[in-house]
Amino acid sequence: MNQAHSNKGILIVTCTDQPGVNAAVTQFLFQQQANITQSDQFSTDSHGGTLFMRVEFELADLARRLPELTESFRPVAERFSMNWGIRDAGERKKLAIFVSKEDHCLQDLLIRWRIGELPADIAMVVSNHPDLKSIVEPFDIPFHHVPVTKETRLEAEQIHLDLLEGKVDTVILARYMQIMPSRMIERYRNRMINIHHSFLPAFIGGKPYQQAFDRGVKLIGATAHYVTEELDEGPIIEQDIQRVDHRAHVQDLKRIGRDIERIVLARAIQWHLNDQVFLNGNKTVVFGS
Amino acid sequence: MNQAHSNKGILIVTCTDQPGVNAAVTQFLFQQQANITQSDQFSTDSHGGTLFMRVEFELADLARRLPELTESFRPVAERFSMNWGIRDAGERKKLAIFVSKEDHCLQDLLIRWRIGELPADIAMVVSNHPDLKSIVEPFDIPFHHVPVTKETRLEAEQIHLDLLEGKVDTVILARYMQIMPSRMIERYRNRMINIHHSFLPAFIGGKPYQQAFDRGVKLIGATAHYVTEELDEGPIIEQDIQRVDHRAHVQDLKRIGRDIERIVLARAIQWHLNDQVFLNGNKTVVFGS
Amino acid sequence: MNQAHSNKGILIVTCTDQPGVNAAVTQFLFQQQANITQSDQFSTDSHGGTLFMRVEFELADLARRLPELTESFRPVAERFSMNWGIRDAGERKKLAIFVSKEDHCLQDLLIRWRIGELPADIAMVVSNHPDLKSIVEPFDIPFHHVPVTKETRLEAEQIHLDLLEGKVDTVILARYMQIMPSRMIERYRNRMINIHHSFLPAFIGGKPYQQAFDRGVKLIGATAHYVTEELDEGPIIEQDIQRVDHRAHVQDLKRIGRDIERIVLARAIQWHLNDQVFLNGNKTVVFGS
Amino acid sequence: MNQAHSNKGILIVTCTDQPGVNAAVTQFLFQQQANITQSDQFSTDSHGGTLFMRVEFELADLARRLPELTESFRPVAERFSMNWGIRDAGERKKLAIFVSKEDHCLQDLLIRWRIGELPADIAMVVSNHPDLKSIVEPFDIPFHHVPVTKETRLEAEQIHLDLLEGKVDTVILARYMQIMPSRMIERYRNRMINIHHSFLPAFIGGKPYQQAFDRGVKLIGATAHYVTEELDEGPIIEQDIQRVDHRAHVQDLKRIGRDIERIVLARAIQWHLNDQVFLNGNKTVVFGS
């Protein structure tokens, strides 16, 4: 998963499962003299279900040949009515990270980015509070403070949309404690990832650690998911848990949970950036995780 | 946790936290020449919260001295208004295992019992179906087939109560797919353990694996809890999970889940049998887990 | 992974990675009107490394067409110098389970087999002790007691070879506490699975739980691996662990370990039976685990 | 485990297990009007084994009364030949963090320290390379660059000892890629914690991720331990693992491992700082983990 390889491409396909798709795709890549280095495929049902395919390949001079390659694939894609894309694996996605006051997920992402774990550019950090500005500044990343109140929600949304326009293709809600309005969700559909601090669908909504404490669960968790109009109901990308016991107060759950949140969010982002995540209705297919 | 030790006793205490409880209990055991081998203590709040204490001790000739020991402790207990008990750790609890048609938890418990992992006697297996009789018979354990329909629910309950009376102190619902009526719950309160095939409070109610499949979770789980009048809402004793991915169909979730259910139920029963589980409202304190 | 599907085939390929393999295989299956339902592929290095490929497909009338299909694939295989195989996924492998005195893995496998989790026939159980005969008999599986001493090791091996000849294609060492002689290893190379009761390569050799106790590890584990001439050094198929603490004596580690051993061995066998495990030198590639 | 409580004390005891220890300790605290809020106790063997005890208590005006309390306990301690200590839980230990070039553990500790997760003062960061200076400086923590070569090992040790003298009571080796000389080990015995990037005792020594890759393990791990003269053989405080598969190259193992290392090291430090870790020969007893 090293992104430093040049000449490495990724082809992703979603279509109705039907005979010949696999053969057509691999035949195409062979004819283009692309060398398949990894291939994943999943079908919900071989009789008319949905087929998900992800192929990594090497091709000399990929950057220059990409437009032509894309054009040549179009007839194959049309034959099978594919949703599809081909891209240079070295091309970096552009992130906006939204935060409020809690900094552990932000800190974690900044460090991963600095040591090269996140194959992306962080275009900006956006917050409804000014608190985390000093954390972002040493990284030479723009920090935008956009206050949000109930009354200014829609104006704030417009500011967000303007800020991101043309500069961002993926939005990360790294403990951003505001509900996203619908135009943002629509614009960044399947490209906006939230970290929820519970093992969904347990403890939907506010104060999940308090809810977990009250219920007396023996494991707490976190969930990274794409944001949809339904709060905490979007497609789950990744989840993980940690064991806790009766000694843990709510603040202990929060402390333990911070580690789970950081890791779950980082994994989800990495998979998303590598095009390993496919939408299957309100669920995800995650290849190679 | 070897139960074969003779002369090993267990003292359990629940009371309002207040100065001197610990000193009084340990002083008492010292005066009785009991040697404390393990001691656990937890307080929800040192200012008027609830204190839970469990002490394992060795005392020569325990079996004979137990009545006198119990009598001697009474004044200490009354001084602090304790809920308490002292018992011989070698004394075995008597279980009834309730099953329907699924046999994996039953099989698992029977094998653990045969190889000495369950420090208890299995007094009987009770089922609303005759299917699992042949599995139980080689173990020389009585199998009682008590059919249950909506109409006969209360008669069946009476039969259950009569069957268990005097023979059973702990009831295990090992995938018994019937809702327990209230008299049974009342009679075996805090002594009836159910295994629920989800990571509660996610997927309460029927078909949790189907629910988990539909929601697209990345981890599935199981939960052992004491049975209360509220379905799947009783105090949780133990939970565990296993990672799954998009390839898993509902029947795969069921297969993977069977292993989690077996292990979670077995752990909960072992802890219950060793008096490691204390009730704290609708939650549990589990020592030494 | 439901094996009940009729007309389901599995094609496995190992060969030097080179352009066109994928295209040739998928093209072949398409021409045969086989419908690919799942496909996995891994290459150690796209420039002259080893390529591993596993394709599940559906093909009407597979049982009858299998010989012809196999014949037709031969030229493709020869072009790329493949190690390969095509088989009917419904065809069941034939197991011999070797045990000594510990029964937990055997019990577990017998139960999984009875409830249909193991898509295989258990042809026989072989033991160097008579103790577990009574456990096997109710399942109507032949039990062969073959005593083994230092002096009779080679005669015992001959008896084993004769017993298995023509009846068994996969050998499971389910806590068989004897070192396998070399002819058995040679005959069942990559088809003989052992469960070792530690997290290899930690605690190679005898008494691993005692070793783990002495070292004070905080997690104990188990490892399923193919048997080679080097003790406990064969290719690892699966491993798992469980957390333990300072309270656990050796017998507690053994008890906790039994659950890990059972589950790790069962997973490894299931993957092996489904042709999900490929040899890569002294390592394994496990698809879809 | 919130350290902000004032008037909270911790009493730790290690002694030969014998009747009356528990009673004497609790009686003492009761007479001092201290209120026990948590108590843990473990004995390796109730007949002449070693007893470990840790008691948290509340006592009004603790800071002022601590010397007197300590003096009063001395006779109790002498009666049972205890190793013991009483301290104010609010008193913060003073850390030196040793690093080389890898920054993930350092970054993680700095962030945890800033958000209040580490109840300690970081007195200094020491490194044999200048690289991480810029990471430390924004935190207003002194950074000491002390180059180490084979020839200057002993001079460097003297510089280390001088730097730390009187300023540091606990040393953290946060991926410090140098072997500690014996005087440092002796001076900070049981107070120097190292993070080793494998699941010890597997893969002792250099390049453990390469070793793990070569062996083909299915889980990788990290181990926090006290440093002793025997490389990677000191008492284990904490371990954890993460699942990996055949796709993971060495650099993927390193990336995944970084998260395990960070969390394992942080847990070990937190437990050490809270006096939850006791030495039991070359093993540890960890209370309340």
PDB file of N, CA and C in Angstrom, chain B residues 19-76:
ATOM      1  N   PRO B  19     -16.644   4.239  56.560  1.00  0.00           N
ATOM      2  CA  PRO B  19     -15.350   3.907  57.159  1.00  0.00           C
ATOM      3  C   PRO B  19     -15.445   2.659  58.030  1.00  0.00           C
ATOM      4  N   GLY B  20     -14.422   1.838  57.957  1.00  0.00           N
ATOM      5  CA  GLY B  20     -14.300   0.730  58.887  1.00  0.00           C
ATOM      6  C   GLY B  20     -14.772  -0.619  58.388  1.00  0.00           C
ATOM      7  N   VAL B  21     -15.457  -0.669  57.246  1.00  0.00           N
ATOM      8  CA  VAL B  21     -15.975  -1.948  56.763  1.00  0.00           C
ATOM      9  C   VAL B  21     -14.816  -2.906  56.521  1.00  0.00           C
ATOM     10  N   ASN B  22     -13.861  -2.425  55.733  1.00  0.00           N
ATOM     11  CA  ASN B  22     -12.724  -3.253  55.386  1.00  0.00           C
ATOM     12  C   ASN B  22     -11.999  -3.753  56.634  1.00  0.00           C
ATOM     13  N   ALA B  23     -11.742  -2.833  57.544  1.00  0.00           N
ATOM     14  CA  ALA B  23     -11.026  -3.205  58.763  1.00  0.00           C
ATOM     15  C   ALA B  23     -11.818  -4.237  59.558  1.00  0.00           C
ATOM     16  N   ALA B  24     -13.116  -4.064  59.638  1.00  0.00           N
ATOM     17  CA  ALA B  24     -13.939  -4.987  60.418  1.00  0.00           C
ATOM     18  C   ALA B  24     -13.927  -6.386  59.807  1.00  0.00           C
ATOM     19  N   VAL B  25     -14.023  -6.449  58.488  1.00  0.00           N
ATOM     20  CA  VAL B  25     -14.063  -7.757  57.822  1.00  0.00           C
ATOM     21  C   VAL B  25     -12.721  -8.461  57.972  1.00  0.00           C
ATOM     22  N   THR B  26     -11.639  -7.765  57.699  1.00  0.00           N
ATOM     23  CA  THR B  26     -10.338  -8.427  57.758  1.00  0.00           C
ATOM     24  C   THR B  26      -9.979  -8.782  59.198  1.00  0.00           C
ATOM     25  N   GLN B  27     -10.359  -7.918  60.129  1.00  0.00           N
ATOM     26  CA  GLN B  27     -10.115  -8.211  61.541  1.00  0.00           C
ATOM     27  C   GLN B  27     -10.866  -9.480  61.950  1.00  0.00           C
ATOM     28  N   PHE B  28     -12.114  -9.563  61.516  1.00  0.00           N
ATOM     29  CA  PHE B  28     -12.915 -10.751  61.817  1.00  0.00           C
ATOM     30  C   PHE B  28     -12.239 -12.009  61.308  1.00  0.00           C
ATOM     31  N   LEU B  29     -11.812 -11.991  60.049  1.00  0.00           N
ATOM     32  CA  LEU B  29     -11.217 -13.198  59.469  1.00  0.00           C
ATOM     33  C   LEU B  29      -9.907 -13.549  60.177  1.00  0.00           C
ATOM     34  N   PHE B  30      -9.172 -12.500  60.553  1.00  0.00           N
ATOM     35  CA  PHE B  30      -7.916 -12.750  61.253  1.00  0.00           C
ATOM     36  C   PHE B  30      -8.169 -13.425  62.604  1.00  0.00           C
ATOM     37  N   GLN B  31      -9.183 -12.911  63.303  1.00  0.00           N
ATOM     38  CA  GLN B  31      -9.494 -13.493  64.620  1.00  0.00           C
ATOM     39  C   GLN B  31      -9.955 -14.952  64.502  1.00  0.00           C
ATOM     40  N   GLN B  32     -10.612 -15.253  63.391  1.00  0.00           N
ATOM     41  CA  GLN B  32     -11.063 -16.629  63.175  1.00  0.00           C
ATOM     42  C   GLN B  32      -9.920 -17.504  62.663  1.00  0.00           C
ATOM     43  N   GLN B  33      -8.729 -16.918  62.518  1.00  0.00           N
ATOM     44  CA  GLN B  33      -7.556 -17.619  62.002  1.00  0.00           C
ATOM     45  C   GLN B  33      -7.710 -18.047  60.540  1.00  0.00           C
ATOM     46  N   ALA B  34      -8.572 -17.318  59.847  1.00  0.00           N
ATOM     47  CA  ALA B  34      -8.689 -17.548  58.409  1.00  0.00           C
ATOM     48  C   ALA B  34      -7.582 -16.763  57.710  1.00  0.00           C
ATOM     49  N   ASN B  35      -7.032 -17.361  56.670  1.00  0.00           N
ATOM     50  CA  ASN B  35      -5.942 -16.730  55.937  1.00  0.00           C
ATOM     51  C   ASN B  35      -6.479 -16.212  54.601  1.00  0.00           C
ATOM     52  N   ILE B  36      -6.471 -14.907  54.440  1.00  0.00           N
ATOM     53  CA  ILE B  36      -7.003 -14.319  53.213  1.00  0.00           C
ATOM     54  C   ILE B  36      -6.086 -14.654  52.045  1.00  0.00           C
ATOM     55  N   THR B  37      -6.626 -15.257  50.981  1.00  0.00           N
ATOM     56  CA  THR B  37      -5.794 -15.615  49.831  1.00  0.00           C
ATOM     57  C   THR B  37      -6.059 -14.698  48.643  1.00  0.00           C
ATOM     58  N   GLN B  38      -7.216 -14.087  48.632  1.00  0.00           N
ATOM     59  CA  GLN B  38      -7.489 -13.109  47.576  1.00  0.00           C
ATOM     60  C   GLN B  38      -8.576 -12.182  48.072  1.00  0.00           C
ATOM     61  N   SER B  39      -8.459 -10.918  47.708  1.00  0.00           N
ATOM     62  CA  SER B  39      -9.427  -9.950  48.192  1.00  0.00           C
ATOM     63  C   SER B  39      -9.679  -8.919  47.113  1.00  0.00           C
ATOM     64  N   ASP B  40     -10.945  -8.678  46.827  1.00  0.00           N
ATOM     65  CA  ASP B  40     -11.320  -7.651  45.850  1.00  0.00           C
ATOM     66  C   ASP B  40     -12.346  -6.742  46.468  1.00  0.00           C
ATOM     67  N   GLN B  41     -12.275  -5.518  46.074  1.00  0.00           N
ATOM     68  CA  GLN B  41     -13.147  -4.520  46.672  1.00  0.00           C
ATOM     69  C   GLN B  41     -13.389  -3.418  45.655  1.00  0.00           C
ATOM     70  N   PHE B  42     -14.606  -2.942  45.571  1.00  0.00           N
ATOM     71  CA  PHE B  42     -14.919  -1.835  44.665  1.00  0.00           C
ATOM     72  C   PHE B  42     -16.001  -0.989  45.292  1.00  0.00           C
ATOM     73  N   SER B  43     -15.838   0.313  45.182  1.00  0.00           N
ATOM     74  CA  SER B  43     -16.845   1.221  45.720  1.00  0.00           C
ATOM     75  C   SER B  43     -17.279   2.188  44.624  1.00  0.00           C
ATOM     76  N   THR B  44     -18.581   2.345  44.457  1.00  0.00           N
ATOM     77  CA  THR B  44     -19.070   3.268  43.429  1.00  0.00           C
ATOM     78  C   THR B  44     -18.769   4.708  43.823  1.00  0.00           C
ATOM     79  N   ASP B  45     -18.670   4.946  45.124  1.00  0.00           N
ATOM     80  CA  ASP B  45     -18.400   6.302  45.600  1.00  0.00           C
ATOM     81  C   ASP B  45     -18.070   6.171  47.077  1.00  0.00           C
ATOM     82  N   SER B  46     -16.887   6.655  47.454  1.00  0.00           N
ATOM     83  CA  SER B  46     -16.469   6.429  48.836  1.00  0.00           C
ATOM     84  C   SER B  46     -17.315   7.258  49.820  1.00  0.00           C
ATOM     85  N   HIS B  47     -18.101   8.189  49.310  1.00  0.00           N
ATOM     86  CA  HIS B  47     -18.988   8.962  50.186  1.00  0.00           C
ATOM     87  C   HIS B  47     -20.420   8.487  49.986  1.00  0.00           C
ATOM     88  N   GLY B  48     -20.769   7.413  50.647  1.00  0.00           N
ATOM     89  CA  GLY B  48     -22.161   6.971  50.613  1.00  0.00           C
ATOM     90  C   GLY B  48     -22.532   6.141  49.409  1.00  0.00           C
ATOM     91  N   GLY B  49     -21.554   5.738  48.617  1.00  0.00           N
ATOM     92  CA  GLY B  49     -21.849   4.842  47.507  1.00  0.00           C
ATOM     93  C   GLY B  49     -22.009   3.416  47.996  1.00  0.00           C
ATOM     94  N   THR B  50     -21.985   2.495  47.059  1.00  0.00           N
ATOM     95  CA  THR B  50     -22.124   1.086  47.417  1.00  0.00           C
ATOM     96  C   THR B  50     -20.754   0.419  47.366  1.00  0.00           C
ATOM     97  N   LEU B  51     -20.486  -0.367  48.400  1.00  0.00           N
ATOM     98  CA  LEU B  51     -19.229  -1.096  48.481  1.00  0.00           C
ATOM     99  C   LEU B  51     -19.484  -2.568  48.181  1.00  0.00           C
ATOM    100  N   PHE B  52     -18.647  -3.123  47.308  1.00  0.00           N
ATOM    101  CA  PHE B  52     -18.707  -4.551  46.983  1.00  0.00           C
ATOM    102  C   PHE B  52     -17.397  -5.178  47.434  1.00  0.00           C
ATOM    103  N   MET B  53     -17.493  -6.277  48.145  1.00  0.00           N
ATOM    104  CA  MET B  53     -16.277  -6.909  48.633  1.00  0.00           C
ATOM    105  C   MET B  53     -16.400  -8.425  48.487  1.00  0.00           C
ATOM    106  N   ARG B  54     -15.307  -9.014  48.031  1.00  0.00           N
ATOM    107  CA  ARG B  54     -15.240 -10.472  47.901  1.00  0.00           C
ATOM    108  C   ARG B  54     -13.896 -10.917  48.443  1.00  0.00           C
ATOM    109  N   VAL B  55     -13.929 -11.816  49.399  1.00  0.00           N
ATOM    110  CA  VAL B  55     -12.698 -12.284  50.027  1.00  0.00           C
ATOM    111  C   VAL B  55     -12.657 -13.807  49.951  1.00  0.00           C
ATOM    112  N   GLU B  56     -11.555 -14.324  49.398  1.00  0.00           N
ATOM    113  CA  GLU B  56     -11.303 -15.762  49.474  1.00  0.00           C
ATOM    114  C   GLU B  56     -10.363 -16.008  50.633  1.00  0.00           C
ATOM    115  N   PHE B  57     -10.663 -17.047  51.385  1.00  0.00           N
ATOM    116  CA  PHE B  57      -9.801 -17.334  52.537  1.00  0.00           C
ATOM    117  C   PHE B  57      -9.651 -18.842  52.711  1.00  0.00           C
ATOM    118  N   GLU B  58      -8.609 -19.195  53.432  1.00  0.00           N
ATOM    119  CA  GLU B  58      -8.414 -20.587  53.820  1.00  0.00           C
ATOM    120  C   GLU B  58      -8.624 -20.706  55.315  1.00  0.00           C
ATOM    121  N   LEU B  59      -9.291 -21.770  55.693  1.00  0.00           N
ATOM    122  CA  LEU B  59      -9.561 -21.989  57.115  1.00  0.00           C
ATOM    123  C   LEU B  59      -9.619 -23.497  57.344  1.00  0.00           C
ATOM    124  N   ALA B  60      -8.796 -23.941  58.277  1.00  0.00           N
ATOM    125  CA  ALA B  60      -8.763 -25.378  58.551  1.00  0.00           C
ATOM    126  C   ALA B  60     -10.145 -25.846  58.999  1.00  0.00           C
ATOM    127  N   ASP B  61     -10.549 -26.984  58.495  1.00  0.00           N
ATOM    128  CA  ASP B  61     -11.784 -27.608  58.970  1.00  0.00           C
ATOM    129  C   ASP B  61     -13.009 -26.753  58.626  1.00  0.00           C
ATOM    130  N   LEU B  62     -12.957 -26.128  57.477  1.00  0.00           N
ATOM    131  CA  LEU B  62     -13.991 -25.145  57.128  1.00  0.00           C
ATOM    132  C   LEU B  62     -15.393 -25.733  57.128  1.00  0.00           C
ATOM    133  N   ALA B  63     -15.538 -26.894  56.520  1.00  0.00           N
ATOM    134  CA  ALA B  63     -16.878 -27.468  56.375  1.00  0.00           C
ATOM    135  C   ALA B  63     -17.579 -27.562  57.731  1.00  0.00           C
ATOM    136  N   ARG B  64     -16.845 -28.005  58.746  1.00  0.00           N
ATOM    137  CA  ARG B  64     -17.446 -28.155  60.064  1.00  0.00           C
ATOM    138  C   ARG B  64     -17.679 -26.797  60.729  1.00  0.00           C
ATOM    139  N   ARG B  65     -16.761 -25.869  60.476  1.00  0.00           N
ATOM    140  CA  ARG B  65     -16.833 -24.599  61.202  1.00  0.00           C
ATOM    141  C   ARG B  65     -17.733 -23.568  60.538  1.00  0.00           C
ATOM    142  N   LEU B  66     -18.243 -23.872  59.357  1.00  0.00           N
ATOM    143  CA  LEU B  66     -18.980 -22.861  58.586  1.00  0.00           C
ATOM    144  C   LEU B  66     -20.189 -22.288  59.344  1.00  0.00           C
ATOM    145  N   PRO B  67     -21.024 -23.133  59.978  1.00  0.00           N
ATOM    146  CA  PRO B  67     -22.187 -22.557  60.686  1.00  0.00           C
ATOM    147  C   PRO B  67     -21.759 -21.585  61.781  1.00  0.00           C
ATOM    148  N   GLU B  68     -20.770 -21.962  62.539  1.00  0.00           N
ATOM    149  CA  GLU B  68     -20.283 -21.106  63.638  1.00  0.00           C
ATOM    150  C   GLU B  68     -19.684 -19.810  63.079  1.00  0.00           C
ATOM    151  N   LEU B  69     -18.936 -19.965  61.987  1.00  0.00           N
ATOM    152  CA  LEU B  69     -18.318 -18.799  61.363  1.00  0.00           C
ATOM    153  C   LEU B  69     -19.394 -17.806  60.909  1.00  0.00           C
ATOM    154  N   THR B  70     -20.408 -18.359  60.296  1.00  0.00           N
ATOM    155  CA  THR B  70     -21.507 -17.541  59.809  1.00  0.00           C
ATOM    156  C   THR B  70     -22.177 -16.812  60.976  1.00  0.00           C
ATOM    157  N   GLU B  71     -22.397 -17.535  62.029  1.00  0.00           N
ATOM    158  CA  GLU B  71     -23.049 -16.939  63.185  1.00  0.00           C
ATOM    159  C   GLU B  71     -22.195 -15.814  63.772  1.00  0.00           C
ATOM    160  N   SER B  72     -20.896 -16.048  63.825  1.00  0.00           N
ATOM    161  CA  SER B  72     -19.993 -15.049  64.402  1.00  0.00           C
ATOM    162  C   SER B  72     -19.923 -13.785  63.568  1.00  0.00           C
ATOM    163  N   PHE B  73     -20.144 -13.935  62.284  1.00  0.00           N
ATOM    164  CA  PHE B  73     -20.039 -12.751  61.428  1.00  0.00           C
ATOM    165  C   PHE B  73     -21.279 -11.866  61.510  1.00  0.00           C
ATOM    166  N   ARG B  74     -22.391 -12.459  61.968  1.00  0.00           N
ATOM    167  CA  ARG B  74     -23.661 -11.744  61.942  1.00  0.00           C
ATOM    168  C   ARG B  74     -23.586 -10.362  62.593  1.00  0.00           C
ATOM    169  N   PRO B  75     -22.996 -10.227  63.772  1.00  0.00           N
ATOM    170  CA  PRO B  75     -22.931  -8.880  64.377  1.00  0.00           C
ATOM    171  C   PRO B  75     -22.156  -7.881  63.515  1.00  0.00           C
ATOM    172  N   VAL B  76     -21.068  -8.351  62.906  1.00  0.00           N
ATOM    173  CA  VAL B  76     -20.319  -7.452  62.011  1.00  0.00           C
ATOM    174  C   VAL B  76     -21.227  -6.999  60.870  1.00  0.00           C
TER     175      VAL B  76
END
